[in-house]
GROMACS .gro file of N, CA and C in nm:
model
  465
    1MET      N    1  12.547   4.059  17.085
    1MET     CA    2  12.635   4.112  17.135
    1MET      C    3  12.745   4.124  17.103
    2LYS      N    4  12.836   4.236  17.135
    2LYS     CA    5  12.940   4.346  17.095
    2LYS      C    6  13.079   4.317  17.191
    3ILE      N    7  13.173   4.316  17.155
    3ILE     CA    8  13.359   4.377  17.244
    3ILE      C    9  13.314   4.521  17.212
    4ALA      N   10  13.367   4.597  17.345
    4ALA     CA   11  13.339   4.734  17.382
    4ALA      C   12  13.416   4.820  17.239
    5GLY      N   13  13.387   4.883  17.135
    5GLY     CA   14  13.470   4.886  17.041
    5GLY      C   15  13.396   4.837  16.912
    6GLY      N   16  13.282   4.770  16.898
    6GLY     CA   17  13.220   4.734  16.802
    6GLY      C   18  13.291   4.610  16.721
    7LEU      N   19  13.324   4.467  16.778
    7LEU     CA   20  13.357   4.384  16.722
    7LEU      C   21  13.237   4.248  16.720
    8ALA      N   22  13.234   4.195  16.678
    8ALA     CA   23  13.077   4.059  16.704
    8ALA      C   24  13.159   4.016  16.802
    9ALA      N   25  13.085   3.941  16.902
    9ALA     CA   26  13.118   3.895  17.026
    9ALA      C   27  13.100   3.723  16.980
   10SER      N   28  13.214   3.710  16.904
   10SER     CA   29  13.244   3.539  16.904
   10SER      C   30  13.351   3.502  16.946
   11PHE      N   31  13.377   3.362  16.918
   11PHE     CA   32  13.560   3.382  16.948
   11PHE      C   33  13.637   3.428  16.787
   12ILE      N   34  13.753   3.505  16.854
   12ILE     CA   35  13.780   3.591  16.723
   12ILE      C   36  13.949   3.562  16.725
   13VAL      N   37  13.978   3.455  16.621
   13VAL     CA   38  14.128   3.437  16.646
   13VAL      C   39  14.199   3.511  16.532
   14ALA      N   40  14.303   3.581  16.567
   14ALA     CA   41  14.375   3.711  16.511
   14ALA      C   42  14.496   3.607  16.518
   15THR      N   43  14.587   3.686  16.370
   15THR     CA   44  14.710   3.621  16.340
   15THR      C   45  14.737   3.791  16.286
   16VAL      N   46  14.828   3.818  16.403
   16VAL     CA   47  14.868   3.916  16.436
   16VAL      C   48  15.060   4.005  16.343
   17ALA      N   49  15.005   4.004  16.231
   17ALA     CA   50  15.153   4.017  16.145
   17ALA      C   51  15.215   4.120  16.193
   18ALA      N   52  15.370   4.143  16.227
   18ALA     CA   53  15.468   4.236  16.231
   18ALA      C   54  15.427   4.306  16.039
   19THR      N   55  15.475   4.443  16.103
   19THR     CA   56  15.447   4.509  16.008
   19THR      C   57  15.578   4.621  15.984
   20GLY      N   58  15.644   4.639  16.048
   20GLY     CA   59  15.775   4.692  16.074
   20GLY      C   60  15.761   4.829  16.104
   21LEU      N   61  15.665   4.858  16.166
   21LEU     CA   62  15.623   5.021  16.219
   21LEU      C   63  15.752   5.051  16.307
   22ALA      N   64  15.836   5.169  16.356
   22ALA     CA   65  15.878   5.197  16.436
   22ALA      C   66  15.846   5.250  16.573
   23SER      N   67  15.864   5.183  16.645
   23SER     CA   68  15.852   5.218  16.789
   23SER      C   69  15.926   5.189  16.874
   24PRO      N   70  15.963   5.257  16.970
   24PRO     CA   71  16.082   5.246  17.095
   24PRO      C   72  16.041   5.154  17.178
   25ALA      N   73  16.120   5.059  17.228
   25ALA     CA   74  16.109   4.954  17.299
   25ALA      C   75  16.101   4.990  17.475
   26SER      N   76  16.087   5.105  17.506
   26SER     CA   77  16.140   5.173  17.580
   26SER      C   78  16.008   5.221  17.661
   27ALA      N   79  16.011   5.244  17.798
   27ALA     CA   80  15.838   5.335  17.836
   27ALA      C   81  15.900   5.487  17.797
   28GLU      N   82  16.036   5.514  17.823
   28GLU     CA   83  16.077   5.663  17.746
   28GLU      C   84  16.065   5.745  17.616
   29GLY      N   85  16.059   5.669  17.575
   29GLY     CA   86  16.034   5.643  17.408
   29GLY      C   87  15.851   5.637  17.374
   30PHE      N   88  15.832   5.577  17.474
   30PHE     CA   89  15.628   5.514  17.473
   30PHE      C   90  15.549   5.623  17.446
   31GLU      N   91  15.592   5.716  17.549
   31GLU     CA   92  15.528   5.821  17.558
   31GLU      C   93  15.410   5.915  17.481
   32GLY      N   94  15.328   5.991  17.473
   32GLY     CA   95  15.223   6.049  17.369
   32GLY      C   96  15.124   6.038  17.395
   33ASN      N   97  15.027   6.078  17.220
   33ASN     CA   98  14.903   6.025  17.199
   33ASN      C   99  14.938   5.945  17.095
   34TYR      N  100  14.804   5.810  17.092
   34TYR     CA  101  14.776   5.715  17.027
   34TYR      C  102  14.663   5.705  16.937
   35THR      N  103  14.630   5.655  16.857
   35THR     CA  104  14.491   5.609  16.808
   35THR      C  105  14.485   5.486  16.809
   36MET      N  106  14.378   5.394  16.898
   36MET     CA  107  14.370   5.261  16.916
   36MET      C  108  14.244   5.185  16.851
   37GLN      N  109  14.279   5.115  16.784
   37GLN     CA  110  14.201   5.085  16.657
   37GLN      C  111  14.187   4.963  16.702
   38LEU      N  112  14.043   4.926  16.716
   38LEU     CA  113  13.980   4.743  16.694
   38LEU      C  114  14.014   4.702  16.526
   39ALA      N  115  14.024   4.593  16.521
   39ALA     CA  116  13.967   4.545  16.373
   39ALA      C  117  13.819   4.604  16.372
   40ALA      N  118  13.738   4.587  16.419
   40ALA     CA  119  13.627   4.679  16.365
   40ALA      C  120  13.594   4.777  16.435
   41GLY      N  121  13.513   4.878  16.442
   41GLY     CA  122  13.501   4.978  16.545
   41GLY      C  123  13.533   5.091  16.543
   42GLU      N  124  13.485   5.222  16.617
   42GLU     CA  125  13.567   5.294  16.648
   42GLU      C  126  13.691   5.342  16.733
   43PRO      N  127  13.723   5.437  16.717
   43PRO     CA  128  13.889   5.455  16.738
   43PRO      C  129  13.850   5.506  16.885
   44ALA      N  130  13.959   5.505  16.958
   44ALA     CA  131  13.952   5.553  17.061
   44ALA      C  132  14.084   5.616  17.088
   45THR      N  133  14.103   5.679  17.176
   45THR     CA  134  14.229   5.794  17.204
   45THR      C  135  14.312   5.752  17.318
   46TRP      N  136  14.437   5.702  17.301
   46TRP     CA  137  14.492   5.701  17.414
   46TRP      C  138  14.632   5.727  17.447
   47THR      N  139  14.623   5.819  17.610
   47THR     CA  140  14.775   5.904  17.633
   47THR      C  141  14.821   5.838  17.743
   48VAL      N  142  14.962   5.831  17.681
   48VAL     CA  143  15.049   5.764  17.801
   48VAL      C  144  15.147   5.849  17.809
   49THR      N  145  15.164   5.854  17.960
   49THR     CA  146  15.236   5.966  18.038
   49THR      C  147  15.335   5.851  18.135
   50PRO      N  148  15.412   5.862  18.185
   50PRO     CA  149  15.558   5.844  18.281
   50PRO      C  150  15.430   5.762  18.411
   51CYS      N  151  15.489   5.677  18.465
   51CYS     CA  152  15.355   5.624  18.589
   51CYS      C  153  15.422   5.723  18.694
   52ALA      N  154  15.294   5.705  18.800
   52ALA     CA  155  15.362   5.806  18.866
   52ALA      C  156  15.424   5.792  18.972
   53ASP      N  157  15.501   5.674  18.996
   53ASP     CA  158  15.552   5.655  19.064
   53ASP      C  159  15.765   5.603  19.017
   54ASP      N  160  15.723   5.643  18.909
   54ASP     CA  161  15.857   5.633  18.841
   54ASP      C  162  15.845   5.735  18.766
   55PRO      N  163  15.852   5.866  18.720
   55PRO     CA  164  15.859   5.981  18.653
   55PRO      C  165  15.974   5.938  18.578
   56ASN      N  166  16.088   5.901  18.617
   56ASN     CA  167  16.207   5.977  18.520
   56ASN      C  168  16.267   5.801  18.473
   57HIS      N  169  16.166   5.711  18.470
   57HIS     CA  170  16.181   5.576  18.410
   57HIS      C  171  16.288   5.526  18.475
   58GLN      N  172  16.305   5.475  18.593
   58GLN     CA  173  16.415   5.470  18.705
   58GLN      C  174  16.386   5.311  18.735
   59ALA      N  175  16.245   5.237  18.657
   59ALA     CA  176  16.208   5.093  18.813
   59ALA      C  177  16.299   4.986  18.709
   60PHE      N  178  16.308   4.896  18.756
   60PHE     CA  179  16.388   4.753  18.685
   60PHE      C  180  16.280   4.707  18.586
   61ILE      N  181  16.155   4.703  18.614
   61ILE     CA  182  16.011   4.712  18.511
   61ILE      C  183  15.979   4.833  18.433
   62PRO      N  184  15.992   4.860  18.341
   62PRO     CA  185  15.950   4.995  18.263
   62PRO      C  186  15.795   4.990  18.254
   63CYS      N  187  15.711   5.113  18.261
   63CYS     CA  188  15.635   5.120  18.315
   63CYS      C  189  15.493   5.265  18.275
   64VAL      N  190  15.455   5.277  18.181
   64VAL     CA  191  15.423   5.344  18.168
   64VAL      C  192  15.247   5.390  18.204
   65HIS      N  193  15.165   5.488  18.234
   65HIS     CA  194  15.001   5.486  18.231
   65HIS      C  195  14.947   5.521  18.079
   66ALA      N  196  14.805   5.465  18.069
   66ALA     CA  197  14.700   5.505  17.961
   66ALA      C  198  14.639   5.559  18.010
   67ALA      N  199  14.603   5.665  17.966
   67ALA     CA  200  14.458   5.667  17.939
   67ALA      C  201  14.380   5.642  17.856
   68ASP      N  202  14.266   5.630  17.858
   68ASP     CA  203  14.195   5.554  17.716
   68ASP      C  204  14.085   5.681  17.676
   69THR      N  205  14.009   5.777  17.648
   69THR     CA  206  13.930   5.874  17.590
   69THR      C  207  13.921   5.842  17.458
   70GLY      N  208  13.752   5.949  17.436
   70GLY     CA  209  13.755   5.965  17.234
   70GLY      C  210  13.668   5.893  17.200
   71SER      N  211  13.644   5.799  17.313
   71SER     CA  212  13.512   5.740  17.230
   71SER      C  213  13.396   5.720  17.278
   72LYS      N  214  13.299   5.635  17.228
   72LYS     CA  215  13.186   5.638  17.286
   72LYS      C  216  13.151   5.578  17.439
   73TYR      N  217  13.268   5.501  17.506
   73TYR     CA  218  13.255   5.421  17.583
   73TYR      C  219  13.322   5.512  17.709
   74THR      N  220  13.278   5.436  17.817
   74THR     CA  221  13.375   5.470  17.956
   74THR      C  222  13.494   5.463  17.944
   75PRO      N  223  13.537   5.629  17.999
   75PRO     CA  224  13.669   5.662  18.005
   75PRO      C  225  13.742   5.511  18.088
   76TRP      N  226  13.879   5.526  18.095
   76TRP     CA  227  13.980   5.419  18.154
   76TRP      C  228  14.138   5.461  18.225
   77GLN      N  229  14.167   5.434  18.300
   77GLN     CA  230  14.325   5.449  18.266
   77GLN      C  231  14.366   5.357  18.351
   78ALA      N  232  14.498   5.309  18.323
   78ALA     CA  233  14.557   5.153  18.402
   78ALA      C  234  14.705   5.199  18.322
   79ASP      N  235  14.809   5.128  18.424
   79ASP     CA  236  14.954   5.128  18.441
   79ASP      C  237  15.013   4.986  18.311
   80ALA      N  238  15.068   5.024  18.222
   80ALA     CA  239  15.114   4.912  18.135
   80ALA      C  240  15.241   4.894  18.182
   81SER      N  241  15.275   4.731  18.148
   81SER     CA  242  15.412   4.736  18.234
   81SER      C  243  15.473   4.630  18.106
   82LEU      N  244  15.639   4.648  18.091
   82LEU     CA  245  15.697   4.568  17.958
   82LEU      C  246  15.742   4.454  17.992
   83SER      N  247  15.761   4.364  17.940
   83SER     CA  248  15.790   4.218  18.002
   83SER      C  249  15.826   4.161  17.835
   84VAL      N  250  15.959   4.114  17.791
   84VAL     CA  251  15.992   4.033  17.680
   84VAL      C  252  15.881   4.114  17.570
   85GLY      N  253  15.903   4.209  17.516
   85GLY     CA  254  15.938   4.319  17.456
   85GLY      C  255  15.743   4.359  17.406
   86ASP      N  256  15.676   4.338  17.500
   86ASP     CA  257  15.516   4.333  17.478
   86ASP      C  258  15.523   4.386  17.621
   87TRP      N  259  15.393   4.459  17.618
   87TRP     CA  260  15.329   4.572  17.670
   87TRP      C  261  15.180   4.546  17.762
   88THR      N  262  15.150   4.533  17.864
   88THR     CA  263  15.053   4.484  17.936
   88THR      C  264  15.035   4.521  18.017
   89LEU      N  265  14.882   4.535  18.015
   89LEU     CA  266  14.794   4.605  18.109
   89LEU      C  267  14.630   4.529  18.144
   90LYS      N  268  14.608   4.544  18.264
   90LYS     CA  269  14.443   4.506  18.289
   90LYS      C  270  14.404   4.625  18.318
   91VAL      N  271  14.237   4.626  18.304
   91VAL     CA  272  14.107   4.729  18.372
   91VAL      C  273  13.975   4.676  18.324
   92ASP      N  274  13.949   4.692  18.487
   92ASP     CA  275  13.809   4.707  18.480
   92ASP      C  276  13.706   4.730  18.397
   93ARG      N  277  13.652   4.697  18.276
   93ARG     CA  278  13.556   4.831  18.228
   93ARG      C  279  13.454   4.744  18.239
   94PRO      N  280  13.382   4.836  18.291
   94PRO     CA  281  13.188   4.851  18.291
   94PRO      C  282  13.088   4.767  18.178
   95ASP      N  283  13.148   4.823  18.043
   95ASP     CA  284  13.081   4.807  17.896
   95ASP      C  285  13.144   4.724  17.793
   96ALA      N  286  13.261   4.669  17.885
   96ALA     CA  287  13.340   4.538  17.773
   96ALA      C  288  13.252   4.495  17.674
   97ILE      N  289  13.116   4.454  17.700
   97ILE     CA  290  13.043   4.353  17.619
   97ILE      C  291  12.922   4.450  17.614
   98THR      N  292  12.877   4.527  17.473
   98THR     CA  293  12.770   4.587  17.481
   98THR      C  294  12.641   4.453  17.385
   99CYS      N  295  12.564   4.440  17.459
   99CYS     CA  296  12.443   4.358  17.467
   99CYS      C  297  12.364   4.340  17.380
  100ASP      N  298  12.265   4.265  17.263
  100ASP     CA  299  12.170   4.305  17.158
  100ASP      C  300  12.116   4.429  17.172
  101ASP      N  301  12.056   4.434  17.322
  101ASP     CA  302  11.954   4.544  17.343
  101ASP      C  303  12.056   4.660  17.419
  102GLY      N  304  12.133   4.670  17.362
  102GLY     CA  305  12.202   4.813  17.378
  102GLY      C  306  12.259   4.820  17.570
  103SER      N  307  12.200   4.723  17.621
  103SER     CA  308  12.252   4.716  17.795
  103SER      C  309  12.430   4.678  17.769
  104PHE      N  310  12.521   4.709  17.868
  104PHE     CA  311  12.676   4.656  17.919
  104PHE      C  312  12.646   4.568  17.955
  105GLU      N  313  12.727   4.442  17.971
  105GLU     CA  314  12.801   4.330  18.038
  105GLU      C  315  12.956   4.417  18.113
  106PRO      N  316  13.022   4.390  18.234
  106PRO     CA  317  13.205   4.427  18.237
  106PRO      C  318  13.246   4.301  18.255
  107SER      N  319  13.380   4.333  18.245
  107SER     CA  320  13.463   4.231  18.253
  107SER      C  321  13.594   4.283  18.295
  108GLN      N  322  13.697   4.213  18.358
  108GLN     CA  323  13.828   4.253  18.339
  108GLN      C  324  13.893   4.258  18.222
  109VAL      N  325  13.951   4.343  18.170
  109VAL     CA  326  14.027   4.319  18.000
  109VAL      C  327  14.145   4.336  18.023
  110THR      N  328  14.202   4.284  17.964
  110THR     CA  329  14.371   4.228  17.907
  110THR      C  330  14.413   4.284  17.807
  111TYR      N  331  14.500   4.386  17.777
  111TYR     CA  332  14.559   4.436  17.679
  111TYR      C  333  14.679   4.452  17.640
  112SER      N  334  14.731   4.376  17.522
  112SER     CA  335  14.862   4.321  17.515
  112SER      C  336  14.905   4.347  17.417
  113TRP      N  337  15.002   4.432  17.349
  113TRP     CA  338  15.082   4.489  17.282
  113TRP      C  339  15.232   4.469  17.220
  114ASN      N  340  15.275   4.463  17.163
  114ASN     CA  341  15.416   4.484  17.082
  114ASN      C  342  15.458   4.570  17.109
  115ALA      N  343  15.541   4.594  17.214
  115ALA     CA  344  15.697   4.734  17.207
  115ALA      C  345  15.705   4.777  17.080
  116VAL      N  346  15.750   4.705  16.972
  116VAL     CA  347  15.777   4.752  16.828
  116VAL      C  348  15.696   4.781  16.709
  117THR      N  349  15.567   4.665  16.702
  117THR     CA  350  15.480   4.697  16.596
  117THR      C  351  15.408   4.769  16.621
  118LEU      N  352  15.357   4.795  16.763
  118LEU     CA  353  15.222   4.827  16.788
  118LEU      C  354  15.074   4.771  16.773
  119LEU      N  355  15.121   4.614  16.719
  119LEU     CA  356  14.961   4.516  16.757
  119LEU      C  357  14.945   4.486  16.843
  120GLY      N  358  14.875   4.443  16.913
  120GLY     CA  359  14.822   4.384  16.970
  120GLY      C  360  14.720   4.311  17.003
  121VAL      N  361  14.633   4.240  17.109
  121VAL     CA  362  14.503   4.174  17.103
  121VAL      C  363  14.461   4.205  17.253
  122LEU      N  364  14.324   4.263  17.303
  122LEU     CA  365  14.254   4.236  17.379
  122LEU      C  366  14.213   4.144  17.405
  123ALA      N  367  14.187   4.118  17.543
  123ALA     CA  368  14.121   4.014  17.554
  123ALA      C  369  14.069   3.925  17.729
  124PHE      N  370  13.946   3.886  17.737
  124PHE     CA  371  13.853   3.857  17.830
  124PHE      C  372  13.760   3.774  17.888
  125ASN      N  373  13.750   3.695  17.978
  125ASN     CA  374  13.659   3.633  18.011
  125ASN      C  375  13.510   3.679  18.023
  126PHE      N  376  13.425   3.639  17.918
  126PHE     CA  377  13.236   3.678  17.964
  126PHE      C  378  13.214   3.592  18.056
  127PRO      N  379  13.156   3.616  18.146
  127PRO     CA  380  13.103   3.552  18.240
  127PRO      C  381  12.931   3.486  18.226
  128GLY      N  382  12.920   3.535  18.071
  128GLY     CA  383  12.777   3.460  18.066
  128GLY      C  384  12.707   3.605  18.008
  129GLY      N  385  12.542   3.623  18.011
  129GLY     CA  386  12.509   3.767  18.010
  129GLY      C  387  12.428   3.761  17.879
  130CYS      N  388  12.380   3.887  17.883
  130CYS     CA  389  12.319   3.961  17.767
  130CYS      C  390  12.199   3.833  17.719
  131GLY      N  391  12.107   3.825  17.805
  131GLY     CA  392  11.997   3.711  17.753
  131GLY      C  393  12.062   3.611  17.805
  132ASP      N  394  12.077   3.511  17.719
  132ASP     CA  395  12.126   3.356  17.745
  132ASP      C  396  12.273   3.325  17.680
  133VAL      N  397  12.345   3.425  17.686
  133VAL     CA  398  12.470   3.399  17.603
  133VAL      C  399  12.562   3.293  17.671
  134PRO      N  400  12.593   3.175  17.684
  134PRO     CA  401  12.619   3.149  17.765
  134PRO      C  402  12.822   3.206  17.794
  135ALA      N  403  12.888   3.203  17.893
  135ALA     CA  404  13.029   3.217  17.913
  135ALA      C  405  13.147   3.201  17.818
  136SER      N  406  13.195   3.271  17.769
  136SER     CA  407  13.346   3.219  17.694
  136SER      C  408  13.430   3.369  17.700
  137SER      N  409  13.560   3.284  17.648
  137SER     CA  410  13.674   3.384  17.639
  137SER      C  411  13.647   3.414  17.481
  138LEU      N  412  13.695   3.534  17.520
  138LEU     CA  413  13.671   3.604  17.346
  138LEU      C  414  13.825   3.729  17.390
  139ALA      N  415  13.843   3.750  17.235
  139ALA     CA  416  13.991   3.785  17.230
  139ALA      C  417  13.980   3.877  17.072
  140ALA      N  418  14.033   3.988  17.045
  140ALA     CA  419  14.008   4.088  16.937
  140ALA      C  420  14.140   4.126  16.929
  141PRO      N  421  14.208   4.202  16.808
  141PRO     CA  422  14.292   4.241  16.771
  141PRO      C  423  14.294   4.374  16.768
  142PHE      N  424  14.404   4.467  16.803
  142PHE     CA  425  14.401   4.642  16.759
  142PHE      C  426  14.544   4.664  16.738
  143SER      N  427  14.547   4.788  16.686
  143SER     CA  428  14.650   4.843  16.713
  143SER      C  429  14.660   4.958  16.760
  144LEU      N  430  14.796   5.015  16.777
  144LEU     CA  431  14.823   5.172  16.778
  144LEU      C  432  14.883   5.259  16.723
  145THR      N  433  14.864   5.322  16.685
  145THR     CA  434  14.942   5.437  16.574
  145THR      C  435  14.919   5.578  16.658
  146PRO      N  436  15.075   5.646  16.623
  146PRO     CA  437  15.110   5.748  16.695
  146PRO      C  438  15.040   5.855  16.682
  147ASN      N  439  14.993   5.976  16.746
  147ASN     CA  440  14.963   6.048  16.676
  147ASN      C  441  15.058   6.182  16.660
  148ASN      N  442  15.176   6.171  16.790
  148ASN     CA  443  15.274   6.268  16.782
  148ASN      C  444  15.424   6.166  16.799
  149PRO      N  445  15.420   6.112  16.697
  149PRO     CA  446  15.524   6.042  16.716
  149PRO      C  447  15.652   6.113  16.813
  150ALA      N  448  15.699   6.048  16.829
  150ALA     CA  449  15.861   6.115  16.884
  150ALA      C  450  16.004   6.147  16.840
  151PRO      N  451  16.022   6.260  16.840
  151PRO     CA  452  16.159   6.287  16.692
  151PRO      C  453  16.248   6.174  16.772
  152PRO      N  454  16.314   6.150  16.606
  152PRO     CA  455  16.433   6.050  16.601
  152PRO      C  456  16.557   6.088  16.681
  153VAL      N  457  16.624   6.004  16.739
  153VAL     CA  458  16.752   6.007  16.796
  153VAL      C  459  16.841   6.016  16.728
  154GLU      N  460  16.909   6.108  16.811
  154GLU     CA  461  17.052   6.113  16.690
  154GLU      C  462  17.180   6.061  16.778
  155ALA      N  463  17.267   6.002  16.661
  155ALA     CA  464  17.380   5.935  16.723
  155ALA      C  465  17.506   6.022  16.761
   0.00000   0.00000   0.00000
């Protein structure tokens, strides 16, 4: 069984170290294209745009819309909100887990990443399946790398 993106599905404990990457901690500066890379597995492309109900970034809670494409898994899209320095989104994935026989198991996956370092963790509850694999909670680290970084802000 594997987590979508190519990681072996077992309890994965990850320590995410800050790397000093420069990235804005606001919705306005976060728009663009990113490569989402799990610790092991093929990358996906995230396109980040303003939330439909907040195109001018006026909401009290910052919000962006993320669309995941460019991998062998089912594309998805969801809104992420910013709270206490971390972006978080939840999405129902029909292919969250790849079983050893090549079939898929669905799950709601939570993605959470630091607004400055762009390092995060995806997590979900596996209800059991893939033969006789018991239910468990799974997590995997990931990183986002800007493909088209925003131009520097002039002082």
